[in-house]
Amino acid sequence: MSKFASIVLLLLLFSLVRAESPPKLDDAIDEALIAIKMRERDLSVVSLLSDPFRLSLVDSLMDRPLAMPRTLDSLAVFFTNSDKNPVEILSYAAKLLDLEPTTPVVKSSNDDYPWEGQRDIPVRLRNALDVIFAAFEQAEIDFDAAFADVDSFQMDTLITWGVNYLIREDGSDIDEENDDATLEELDDAELESEIMTERLFEISSKIDRTRLADGALIVLKAAVAACEKVEGLTAQGNSQSEVPDTIAAGDVVFWCETERGPVIIGGPGRTIYNARFAAIIDLGGNDIYTVAAGGADTTISFAVCIDLSGDDLYVSDKDFAFGSGGLGVGILIDHKGRDTYRSGDFALASGSYGAGILIDGAGDDEYFGDIGGQGAGFMGFGILIDKSGHDSYSARLYSQGFGYVAGFGMLSDLEGNDSYLAKGAYVDRLRYADHHLSLSQGFGYGNRPDWSGGIGLLLDAAGNDNYSADIFGQGASYWLAFGGLWDAVGNDIYTGYQYCQGAATHLCAAIFYDKDGQDSYISHGVSQGCGHDLAVGYLLDCGSDDDNYTIWDLSQGAGNANGVGVFIDDGGDDGYINKKEYNVQGYGNWRRDFGSVGIMLDISGSDHYSGKGRDSSWWGSGRYGIGIDFPAVLPEEED
């Protein structure tokens, strides 16, 4: 056989193998790009707009959309690593906000506190309180420096209008709005609020957010150190403090007043806490917290709560109640127990001009919130970490991994079969009178058109989970922000209505990444890997399990108004159901004198389609829309 004939035979064999064997993910993407005569660089979306809160991560992912899966996976693996110290997690979050925090070192305090002379209190308890209050002293210095360029009148604006900005509509809570208001009336109210909004963000740009992060890190480090000191400790002796019922009731070992707020130690029995405390250490029992636990606000700037065990009830209608900080730092660490959290606005792992951290160690827990919680950050950090158990999360708006302007919000659940619900606060008047905004479950949000958004992440490392949102959610974003939902393993169900499941809207980046499991996806439209208006949306489902996807239109790899939408299912015998055919499954339209890009890839398996897709085939839509179900051989280009 001649050398030429041998080469031809090898090429033929290679082409046959290639036609029958599923390609690697990167190779499949390359084939799709070649088919529409594009390169990876052509998917770049660059914004020339600038403001003080733009994040380099957002710019990077808009510039290189195909890097989103690797980026989110890297972040998720780090944040869900049970060996990572909470201080490491917060420090990394600060760096994602382009801050350069210093390594926290808690220095000894020279102050004498009331517990120093209480010899009937175990030394480990006294030392734990010493560490916490020493950190408060250092954090106060950091916060004073952070707001050094903000005068008293401007600070009043932050206090009265800033910390709860997200629920205000011209000074009124969303809950108090007139549901019968016309669009014109709402527009007038919005115009009236624009002046105050402009003032608020101009003031916010003067804040040294690195010093805010430094203050949060030092308090968190002290809280973790205090936990280590008291872990396994039980009360000694029968001494109990006399305490007013307005402060607490039940098993109280010690309490006192300090300049920074009340301090209390609860014993191994049930304790009922009826006030906001600077520090709580509870040694056990099925306790009840009726106001706040590790909740910092304008009355108590720094707060730490450590609960060692028990099936506890956290119930409050106060803002910044549990592991939350408004213009301060709040830390709540509950080691174990089957706990229930019921709260109002900004009350569970919420940070607004500060930081809120809630860490629940073990147990099947229930989280009920309203607006701005369960991992929500605005001008700061909101981080909720649940380490184990079958947990239930319910909120109405701006929750479950929500990042607003200069904010990092994350919900990280490490184990268990979990349920996530986010809907019901605010009717989406502009689109659907019978649906509500969610803006949750891994959602990054900016203030269009002037202020870039933050980072919102929902990370679930294990279990068969159920996710439900309405409009805007589940690995989505809006206006120069980044949102991501990452689920590592399990047979999951995802339900949304619009702008969900890897949808990016208006100059932003978003990704939905499910790594393994037999999953079901349901949404109405502008979902499942959709980029709208110079935005990049991505949905990636990996693993060899059989998945099902149901949509109405403009989804499953759809680019609209110069957006980029990417949808990839990496394996399994999958099913695709859609109502409309023309703008789904690899769709790109023509806008502003250039195109939108839509890519849909199913890399292996025997699949079923109700839309334009076909098993083992390829199809196109417009100039820059492409769908490929592998194994499929692209036709040769005509001369």
C-alpha positions as CSV (number, residue, x, y, z in Angstrom):
1,M,0.0,0.0,0.0
2,S,1.4,3.4,-1.0
3,K,2.1,6.1,1.6
4,F,-0.7,8.3,0.2
5,A,-3.2,5.5,0.3
6,S,-2.3,4.8,3.9
7,I,-2.9,8.4,4.9
8,V,-6.3,8.4,3.1
9,L,-7.3,5.3,4.9
10,L,-6.3,6.7,8.3
11,L,-8.3,9.8,7.6
12,L,-11.3,7.8,6.7
13,L,-11.0,5.7,9.8
14,F,-10.6,8.8,12.0
15,S,-13.7,10.4,10.4
16,L,-15.7,7.3,11.1
17,V,-14.6,7.1,14.7
18,R,-15.3,10.8,15.1
19,A,-18.8,10.4,13.6
20,E,-19.7,7.6,16.0
21,S,-17.9,8.7,19.2
22,P,-19.1,11.7,21.2
23,P,-16.7,14.6,21.1
24,K,-15.2,16.2,24.1
25,L,-16.9,19.3,25.3
26,D,-14.4,21.8,24.0
27,D,-14.2,20.0,20.6
28,A,-18.0,20.1,20.3
29,I,-18.0,23.8,20.9
30,D,-15.2,24.3,18.3
31,E,-17.3,22.4,15.8
32,A,-20.3,24.7,16.4
33,L,-18.2,27.8,16.1
34,I,-16.7,26.6,12.8
35,A,-20.1,25.9,11.5
36,I,-21.2,29.5,12.0
37,K,-17.8,30.8,11.0
38,M,-16.9,32.3,14.3
39,R,-14.1,32.1,16.8
40,E,-14.2,32.1,20.6
41,R,-13.2,35.7,20.6
42,D,-16.2,36.6,18.5
43,L,-18.5,35.7,21.5
44,S,-17.0,38.5,23.6
45,V,-19.3,41.2,24.9
46,V,-17.5,44.3,26.0
47,S,-19.0,47.3,27.8
48,L,-17.5,50.7,27.5
49,L,-19.5,52.0,30.4
50,S,-17.8,52.5,33.7
51,D,-18.7,53.3,37.3
52,P,-17.0,52.9,40.8
53,F,-18.6,49.5,41.4
54,R,-17.6,47.5,38.2
55,L,-16.1,44.1,39.0
56,S,-13.3,42.6,37.1
57,L,-14.9,39.2,37.3
58,V,-17.9,40.4,35.4
59,D,-15.8,42.0,32.7
60,S,-13.7,38.9,32.4
61,L,-16.7,36.6,31.9
62,M,-18.4,38.9,29.5
63,D,-15.2,39.0,27.5
64,R,-14.7,35.2,27.6
65,P,-18.1,33.6,28.0
66,L,-16.9,30.0,27.4
67,A,-14.7,30.3,30.5
68,M,-17.8,30.5,32.7
69,P,-18.2,26.8,33.5
70,R,-14.6,26.5,34.6
71,T,-14.8,29.7,36.6
72,L,-18.0,28.8,38.4
73,D,-16.8,25.2,39.1
74,S,-13.6,26.5,40.6
75,L,-15.5,29.0,42.8
76,A,-18.0,26.3,43.9
77,V,-15.4,23.7,44.7
78,F,-13.6,26.2,46.9
79,F,-16.7,27.6,48.7
80,T,-18.2,24.1,49.3
81,N,-15.0,22.6,50.7
82,S,-15.8,21.6,54.2
83,D,-12.2,22.0,55.2
84,K,-12.1,25.7,54.4
85,N,-12.2,28.0,57.3
86,P,-15.0,30.6,57.2
87,V,-12.3,33.3,57.3
88,E,-10.8,31.9,54.1
89,I,-14.2,31.9,52.5
90,L,-15.0,35.5,53.4
91,S,-11.5,36.6,52.4
92,Y,-11.9,35.0,48.9
93,A,-15.3,36.6,48.5
94,A,-13.7,40.0,49.3
95,K,-11.1,39.4,46.5
96,L,-13.9,38.6,44.1
97,L,-15.2,42.1,44.8
98,D,-11.7,43.5,43.8
99,L,-10.9,44.3,47.4
100,E,-7.5,43.6,49.1
101,P,-8.3,42.7,52.7
102,T,-5.5,42.3,55.2
103,T,-5.0,39.0,57.1
104,P,-7.0,39.3,60.3
105,V,-5.1,39.1,63.6
106,V,-7.1,39.5,66.8
107,K,-5.1,41.5,69.3
108,S,-5.5,41.4,73.1
109,S,-7.7,44.0,74.6
110,N,-6.6,46.2,77.5
111,D,-10.2,46.9,78.6
112,D,-11.7,45.2,81.7
113,Y,-15.1,43.7,81.1
114,P,-17.7,42.6,83.7
115,W,-17.1,38.8,83.2
116,E,-13.4,39.2,84.1
117,G,-14.1,38.8,87.9
118,Q,-16.7,36.1,87.6
119,R,-14.7,33.1,88.8
120,D,-17.7,30.8,88.6
121,I,-17.7,31.2,84.9
122,P,-15.3,28.7,83.2
123,V,-12.1,30.3,81.9
124,R,-12.8,29.1,78.4
125,L,-16.1,31.1,78.4
126,R,-14.4,34.2,79.7
127,N,-11.6,33.8,77.1
128,A,-14.1,33.4,74.3
129,L,-15.8,36.7,75.3
130,D,-12.4,38.4,75.5
131,V,-11.6,37.4,72.0
132,I,-15.0,38.5,70.6
133,F,-14.8,42.0,72.3
134,A,-11.2,42.5,71.3
135,A,-12.3,41.9,67.7
136,F,-15.1,44.4,68.2
137,E,-12.6,47.1,69.2
138,Q,-10.5,46.5,66.1
139,A,-13.6,46.3,63.8
140,E,-14.7,49.6,65.1
141,I,-11.5,51.2,64.0
142,D,-11.9,49.6,60.5
143,F,-15.5,50.8,60.2
144,D,-14.6,54.3,61.3
145,A,-11.9,54.4,58.6
146,A,-14.3,53.0,56.0
147,F,-16.8,55.9,56.5
148,A,-14.2,58.6,57.2
149,D,-15.1,60.5,54.0
150,V,-18.9,60.4,54.8
151,D,-20.2,63.3,56.7
152,S,-23.0,63.2,59.3
153,F,-25.7,64.2,56.9
154,Q,-24.6,61.6,54.4
155,M,-24.5,59.0,57.1
156,D,-28.0,59.8,57.9
157,T,-29.0,59.1,54.3
158,L,-27.3,55.7,54.6
159,I,-29.1,54.9,57.8
160,T,-32.5,56.0,56.7
161,W,-32.4,55.2,53.1
162,G,-29.4,52.9,52.4
163,V,-29.5,49.8,54.5
164,N,-33.1,48.9,53.4
165,Y,-32.9,50.5,50.0
166,L,-34.0,47.4,48.2
167,I,-37.5,47.4,49.7
168,R,-38.1,51.1,49.3
169,E,-40.1,52.6,46.5
170,D,-39.9,56.4,47.0
171,G,-39.7,55.8,50.7
172,S,-42.4,53.1,50.9
173,D,-42.0,49.4,51.6
174,I,-43.1,47.1,48.8
175,D,-45.5,45.4,51.1
176,E,-47.3,48.7,51.6
177,E,-47.7,49.6,48.0
178,N,-51.1,50.0,46.5
179,D,-51.6,46.9,44.3
180,D,-54.0,48.9,42.2
181,A,-51.5,51.6,41.3
182,T,-51.2,52.3,37.6
183,L,-48.0,52.0,35.6
184,E,-48.1,55.8,35.3
185,E,-48.3,56.3,39.0
186,L,-45.5,53.8,39.6
187,D,-43.4,55.7,36.9
188,D,-44.0,59.0,38.7
189,A,-42.9,57.4,42.0
190,E,-39.8,56.1,40.3
191,L,-38.9,59.4,38.9
192,E,-39.2,61.1,42.3
193,S,-36.9,58.5,43.8
194,E,-34.2,58.9,41.2
195,I,-32.7,61.9,42.9
196,M,-32.4,60.1,46.2
197,T,-31.0,57.0,44.5
198,E,-28.3,59.1,42.8
199,R,-27.4,60.7,46.1
200,L,-27.2,57.3,47.8
201,F,-24.8,55.8,45.3
202,E,-22.6,58.8,45.2
203,I,-22.3,58.6,48.9
204,S,-21.6,54.9,48.7
205,S,-18.7,55.5,46.3
206,K,-16.9,57.3,49.1
207,I,-16.9,54.3,51.4
208,D,-13.6,52.3,51.7
209,R,-15.1,48.9,51.2
210,T,-11.7,47.2,51.8
211,R,-11.8,48.5,55.4
212,L,-15.4,47.1,55.7
213,A,-14.1,43.7,54.7
214,D,-11.2,44.0,57.2
215,G,-13.7,44.7,60.0
216,A,-15.9,41.8,58.9
217,L,-12.9,39.4,58.8
218,I,-11.7,40.3,62.2
219,V,-15.1,39.7,63.8
220,L,-15.5,36.4,61.9
221,K,-12.1,35.2,63.0
222,A,-12.9,36.0,66.6
223,A,-16.3,34.2,66.3
224,V,-14.6,31.1,64.9
225,A,-11.9,31.2,67.6
226,A,-14.5,31.6,70.3
227,C,-16.4,28.6,69.0
228,E,-13.2,26.5,69.3
229,K,-12.7,27.6,72.9
230,V,-16.2,26.7,74.1
231,E,-16.9,23.6,72.0
232,G,-17.9,20.7,74.2
233,L,-18.2,22.9,77.3
234,T,-21.1,22.6,79.7
235,A,-22.1,24.9,82.6
236,Q,-20.5,24.3,85.9
237,G,-22.2,24.7,89.3
238,N,-25.8,25.9,89.9
239,S,-25.2,29.6,89.8
240,Q,-27.7,31.5,87.6
241,S,-28.0,35.2,86.9
242,E,-31.1,37.2,87.7
243,V,-32.2,38.7,84.5
244,P,-35.2,40.8,83.5
245,D,-37.8,39.0,81.4
246,T,-37.4,41.7,78.8
247,I,-33.8,40.5,78.4
248,A,-34.1,36.7,78.7
249,A,-35.8,33.8,80.6
250,G,-34.9,30.3,81.4
251,D,-31.4,28.8,81.8
252,V,-29.2,31.9,82.1
253,V,-25.6,31.4,83.5
254,F,-24.5,35.1,83.2
255,W,-25.5,38.3,81.7
256,C,-24.3,41.9,81.8
257,E,-24.5,45.3,80.0
258,T,-21.6,46.7,78.1
259,E,-21.0,49.9,76.1
260,R,-21.3,47.7,72.9
261,G,-24.6,46.0,74.0
262,P,-25.7,43.3,76.3
263,V,-23.8,40.0,76.8
264,I,-25.4,36.8,77.8
265,I,-24.4,33.1,78.5
266,G,-27.1,30.5,78.3
267,G,-26.9,27.2,80.0
268,P,-27.5,23.7,78.7
269,G,-31.3,24.0,79.3
270,R,-33.8,26.0,77.4
271,T,-33.2,29.8,77.2
272,I,-35.4,32.4,75.7
273,Y,-33.6,35.4,74.4
274,N,-35.8,38.6,74.2
275,A,-33.3,41.3,73.2
276,R,-30.6,42.2,70.7
277,F,-27.2,41.2,72.2
278,A,-23.7,42.1,71.3
279,A,-22.6,38.5,72.2
280,I,-24.5,35.3,73.0
281,I,-22.9,32.0,73.9
282,D,-25.4,29.3,74.5
283,L,-24.2,25.9,75.8
284,G,-27.2,23.8,74.7
285,G,-30.9,23.3,75.0
286,N,-33.9,23.9,72.7
287,D,-33.7,27.6,72.7
288,I,-35.8,30.5,71.4
289,Y,-34.4,33.7,70.0
290,T,-37.2,36.3,69.6
291,V,-35.4,39.4,68.5
292,A,-31.9,38.8,67.2
293,A,-29.0,36.4,67.4
294,G,-25.7,37.6,65.8
295,G,-27.7,40.5,64.3
296,A,-26.0,43.9,64.0
297,D,-27.8,47.1,63.1
298,T,-27.5,50.8,63.9
299,T,-28.0,50.2,67.6
300,I,-25.4,47.4,68.0
301,S,-22.7,47.6,65.3
302,F,-21.1,44.2,66.0
303,A,-22.8,41.0,67.2
304,V,-21.9,37.4,67.6
305,C,-24.0,34.4,68.6
306,I,-22.7,30.9,69.2
307,D,-25.2,28.1,69.9
308,L,-23.6,24.8,70.6
309,S,-26.6,22.4,70.3
310,G,-30.3,22.0,70.5
311,D,-33.3,22.2,68.3
312,D,-33.6,26.0,68.3
313,L,-36.2,28.4,67.1
314,Y,-35.1,31.7,65.7
315,V,-38.1,33.9,65.1
316,S,-38.2,37.7,64.6
317,D,-39.8,40.4,62.5
318,K,-36.8,42.7,63.0
319,D,-34.4,43.7,60.2
320,F,-30.9,42.2,60.5
321,A,-31.8,39.7,63.0
322,F,-29.9,36.4,62.5
323,G,-26.4,36.4,61.2
324,S,-26.9,39.7,59.5
325,G,-25.3,43.1,59.5
326,G,-26.7,46.5,58.5
327,L,-23.9,49.1,58.8
328,G,-22.1,46.5,60.9
329,V,-21.1,42.9,61.2
330,G,-23.3,40.0,62.5
331,I,-22.2,36.4,62.9
332,L,-24.4,33.5,63.9
333,I,-22.9,30.0,64.3
334,D,-25.2,27.2,65.2
335,H,-23.3,24.0,65.7
336,K,-26.0,21.4,65.6
337,G,-29.7,20.7,66.0
338,R,-32.8,20.7,64.0
339,D,-33.3,24.4,63.8
340,T,-36.1,26.7,62.4
341,Y,-35.4,30.2,61.2
342,R,-38.3,32.6,60.7
343,S,-37.5,36.2,59.8
344,G,-38.5,39.4,58.0
345,D,-36.3,41.5,55.7
346,F,-32.5,41.4,55.6
347,A,-32.6,39.0,58.5
348,L,-30.8,35.8,57.5
349,A,-27.2,36.0,56.3
350,S,-27.7,39.5,54.9
351,G,-25.1,42.2,54.6
352,S,-25.9,45.8,53.7
353,Y,-23.0,48.2,54.2
354,G,-21.5,45.5,56.3
355,A,-21.5,41.7,56.6
356,G,-23.8,39.0,57.7
357,I,-22.6,35.4,58.1
358,L,-24.8,32.5,59.2
359,I,-23.2,29.0,59.6
360,D,-25.4,26.0,60.5
361,G,-23.4,22.9,61.3
362,A,-25.7,20.0,61.4
363,G,-29.4,19.0,61.4
364,D,-32.5,19.2,59.1
365,D,-33.2,22.9,59.1
366,E,-35.9,25.2,57.9
367,Y,-35.3,28.8,56.7
368,F,-38.2,31.2,56.2
369,G,-37.4,34.7,55.1
370,D,-38.9,37.6,53.3
371,I,-36.8,40.1,51.3
372,G,-33.0,40.3,51.1
373,G,-31.8,37.2,53.0
374,Q,-30.4,33.7,52.9
375,G,-27.2,34.9,51.4
376,A,-27.8,38.5,50.2
377,G,-25.1,41.2,49.9
378,F,-25.4,44.9,49.0
379,M,-22.3,47.1,49.6
380,G,-21.0,44.1,51.6
381,F,-21.4,40.4,52.2
382,G,-24.2,38.0,52.9
383,I,-23.1,34.4,53.3
384,L,-25.2,31.4,54.5
385,I,-23.4,28.0,54.9
386,D,-25.4,24.9,55.8
387,K,-23.0,22.0,56.3
388,S,-25.4,19.1,56.5
389,G,-29.0,17.9,56.7
390,H,-32.1,17.9,54.5
391,D,-32.9,21.6,54.5
392,S,-35.8,23.8,53.3
393,Y,-35.3,27.4,52.2
394,S,-38.2,29.8,51.5
395,A,-37.9,33.5,50.7
396,R,-39.8,36.0,48.6
397,L,-37.3,38.3,46.9
398,Y,-33.6,39.2,46.6
399,S,-32.5,36.0,48.4
400,Q,-30.7,32.6,48.3
401,G,-27.5,33.9,46.8
402,F,-28.2,37.5,45.7
403,G,-25.5,40.1,44.9
404,Y,-26.5,43.7,44.4
405,V,-24.3,46.7,43.8
406,A,-20.8,46.1,45.3
407,G,-22.3,43.0,47.0
408,F,-21.4,39.4,47.4
409,G,-24.3,37.0,48.3
410,M,-23.9,33.3,48.6
411,L,-25.9,30.3,49.8
412,S,-23.8,27.2,50.1
413,D,-25.4,23.9,51.1
414,L,-23.0,21.0,51.5
415,E,-25.2,18.0,52.0
416,G,-28.8,16.7,51.9
417,N,-31.9,16.7,49.8
418,D,-32.9,20.3,49.9
419,S,-35.7,22.5,48.7
420,Y,-35.4,26.1,47.5
421,L,-38.4,28.5,47.0
422,A,-38.2,32.1,46.0
423,K,-41.3,34.0,44.9
424,G,-44.3,36.0,46.1
425,A,-43.3,39.5,47.1
426,Y,-43.7,41.8,44.2
427,V,-45.9,41.4,41.1
428,D,-44.1,41.8,37.8
429,R,-46.3,44.6,36.6
430,L,-44.3,45.3,33.5
431,R,-44.8,41.8,32.1
432,Y,-47.2,39.5,33.9
433,A,-49.9,40.5,36.4
434,D,-50.1,36.9,37.7
435,H,-46.3,36.4,38.3
436,H,-43.9,37.7,40.8
437,L,-40.3,38.8,40.7
438,S,-37.8,36.4,42.4
439,L,-34.3,37.8,41.7
440,S,-32.9,35.0,43.7
441,Q,-31.2,31.6,43.6
442,G,-27.8,32.7,42.3
443,F,-28.7,36.1,41.0
444,G,-26.5,39.1,40.3
445,Y,-28.2,42.5,40.0
446,G,-27.2,46.0,39.1
447,N,-28.9,49.4,39.1
448,R,-29.5,50.1,35.4
449,P,-28.2,52.3,33.8
450,D,-25.7,53.8,36.2
451,W,-24.4,51.3,38.8
452,S,-22.9,47.9,38.1
453,G,-24.1,44.8,40.0
454,G,-22.5,42.3,42.3
455,I,-22.1,38.5,42.5
456,G,-24.8,36.1,43.5
457,L,-24.1,32.4,44.0
458,L,-26.3,29.4,45.0
459,L,-24.1,26.3,45.5
460,D,-25.5,22.9,46.4
461,A,-22.9,20.1,46.7
462,A,-25.1,17.0,47.1
463,G,-28.6,15.6,47.2
464,N,-31.8,15.4,45.2
465,D,-33.0,19.0,45.3
466,N,-36.0,21.0,44.3
467,Y,-35.7,24.6,43.1
468,S,-38.6,26.9,42.4
469,A,-38.5,30.6,41.3
470,D,-40.7,32.8,39.2
471,I,-39.2,35.7,37.2
472,F,-35.4,36.3,37.3
473,G,-33.6,33.5,39.1
474,Q,-31.6,30.2,39.1
475,G,-28.2,31.3,37.8
476,A,-29.2,34.5,36.2
477,S,-28.2,38.2,36.2
478,Y,-29.2,41.7,35.2
479,W,-27.0,44.7,34.4
480,L,-23.2,44.3,34.7
481,A,-23.4,41.6,37.3
482,F,-22.7,37.8,37.6
483,G,-25.1,35.1,38.8
484,G,-24.4,31.4,39.1
485,L,-26.2,28.3,40.2
486,W,-24.1,25.2,40.7
487,D,-25.4,21.8,41.7
488,A,-22.8,19.0,42.0
489,V,-24.8,15.8,42.1
490,G,-28.4,14.5,42.5
491,N,-31.6,14.1,40.6
492,D,-32.9,17.7,40.7
493,I,-36.0,19.6,39.6
494,Y,-35.8,23.2,38.5
495,T,-38.9,25.3,37.9
496,G,-38.9,28.9,36.8
497,Y,-41.0,31.1,34.6
498,Q,-38.9,33.8,32.8
499,Y,-35.3,35.0,32.9
500,C,-34.2,31.8,34.6
501,Q,-31.8,28.9,34.4
502,G,-28.7,30.5,32.9
503,A,-30.4,33.7,31.6
504,A,-28.5,37.0,31.4
505,T,-30.2,40.3,30.6
506,H,-28.6,43.6,29.7
507,L,-24.8,43.6,29.7
508,C,-24.1,40.9,32.2
509,A,-23.0,37.2,32.6
510,A,-24.9,34.2,34.1
511,I,-24.5,30.5,34.2
512,F,-26.5,27.5,35.4
513,Y,-24.2,24.5,35.9
514,D,-25.5,21.0,37.0
515,K,-22.7,18.5,37.1
516,D,-24.5,15.2,37.5
517,G,-27.9,13.6,38.0
518,Q,-31.2,12.9,36.2
519,D,-32.7,16.4,36.1
520,S,-35.9,18.1,35.1
521,Y,-36.0,21.7,33.9
522,I,-39.2,23.7,33.3
523,S,-39.4,27.4,32.3
524,H,-41.6,29.6,30.2
525,G,-39.1,31.6,28.2
526,V,-35.9,33.7,28.0
527,S,-34.3,30.8,29.9
528,Q,-32.0,27.8,29.7
529,G,-29.0,29.4,28.3
530,C,-30.3,32.7,27.0
531,G,-28.4,36.0,26.5
532,H,-30.5,39.1,25.9
533,D,-29.2,42.6,25.0
534,L,-25.4,42.3,25.0
535,A,-25.4,39.7,27.7
536,V,-24.1,36.1,27.9
537,G,-26.2,33.3,29.4
538,Y,-25.1,29.7,29.7
539,L,-26.6,26.4,30.8
540,L,-24.4,23.3,31.1
541,D,-25.7,19.9,32.3
542,C,-23.0,17.2,32.6
543,G,-23.1,13.6,33.4
544,S,-24.6,10.6,31.6
545,D,-28.1,10.7,33.2
546,D,-31.3,11.3,31.2
547,D,-32.6,14.9,31.5
548,N,-35.8,16.6,30.4
549,Y,-36.2,20.3,29.4
550,T,-39.5,22.1,28.9
551,I,-39.9,25.7,27.6
552,W,-42.2,27.9,25.7
553,D,-39.8,30.1,23.6
554,L,-36.5,32.0,23.4
555,S,-34.6,29.4,25.3
556,Q,-32.1,26.5,25.0
557,G,-29.2,28.3,23.5
558,A,-30.9,31.6,22.4
559,G,-29.2,34.9,21.6
560,N,-31.4,37.9,21.4
561,A,-30.7,41.6,20.8
562,N,-26.9,41.0,20.4
563,G,-26.8,38.6,23.2
564,V,-25.0,35.2,23.4
565,G,-26.9,32.1,24.6
566,V,-25.2,28.7,25.1
567,F,-26.9,25.5,26.0
568,I,-25.0,22.2,26.4
569,D,-26.1,18.8,27.6
570,D,-23.1,16.6,27.9
571,G,-24.7,13.1,28.1
572,G,-27.8,10.9,28.5
573,D,-31.0,10.2,26.6
574,D,-32.6,13.6,26.9
575,G,-36.0,15.1,26.0
576,Y,-36.7,18.6,24.7
577,I,-40.2,20.0,24.7
578,N,-41.0,23.5,23.5
579,K,-44.1,25.4,22.4
580,K,-42.6,27.6,19.7
581,E,-39.9,26.5,17.3
582,Y,-38.5,29.5,15.5
583,N,-36.5,31.1,18.4
584,V,-35.2,28.1,20.4
585,Q,-32.5,25.5,20.4
586,G,-29.7,27.4,18.8
587,Y,-31.2,30.7,17.8
588,G,-29.6,34.0,17.0
589,N,-31.3,37.1,15.5
590,W,-30.1,40.2,13.8
591,R,-30.1,43.5,15.7
592,R,-28.2,46.8,15.7
593,D,-26.5,45.9,12.4
594,F,-24.9,42.8,13.7
595,G,-26.0,39.4,15.0
596,S,-26.9,37.6,18.2
597,V,-25.4,34.1,18.8
598,G,-27.2,31.0,19.9
599,I,-25.6,27.6,20.4
600,M,-27.3,24.4,21.4
601,L,-25.3,21.2,21.8
602,D,-26.3,17.7,22.9
603,I,-23.1,15.7,23.0
604,S,-24.3,12.2,23.4
605,G,-27.3,9.9,23.8
606,S,-30.5,9.1,22.0
607,D,-32.6,12.2,22.3
608,H,-36.1,13.4,21.6
609,Y,-37.2,16.8,20.3
610,S,-40.4,18.6,19.8
611,G,-38.7,21.7,18.3
612,K,-36.3,22.2,15.4
613,G,-33.7,19.8,16.9
614,R,-33.3,16.2,15.7
615,D,-31.3,13.4,17.2
616,S,-27.9,12.8,15.5
617,S,-28.3,15.9,13.4
618,W,-27.5,19.5,13.1
619,W,-29.6,22.6,12.3
620,G,-29.3,26.3,12.0
621,S,-31.3,29.4,12.7
622,G,-30.3,32.7,11.3
623,R,-26.7,33.6,10.5
624,Y,-25.3,32.8,14.0
625,G,-27.6,30.2,15.4
626,I,-26.5,26.6,15.5
627,G,-27.7,23.3,17.0
628,I,-25.9,20.0,16.9
629,D,-26.9,16.6,18.4
630,F,-23.9,14.4,18.3
631,P,-22.9,12.1,16.8
632,A,-23.5,14.2,13.7
633,V,-21.4,14.9,10.7
634,L,-21.5,18.5,9.5
635,P,-22.1,18.8,5.7
636,E,-19.2,20.0,3.6
637,E,-19.2,23.6,2.7
638,E,-20.4,24.2,-0.9
639,D,-18.0,25.8,-3.3
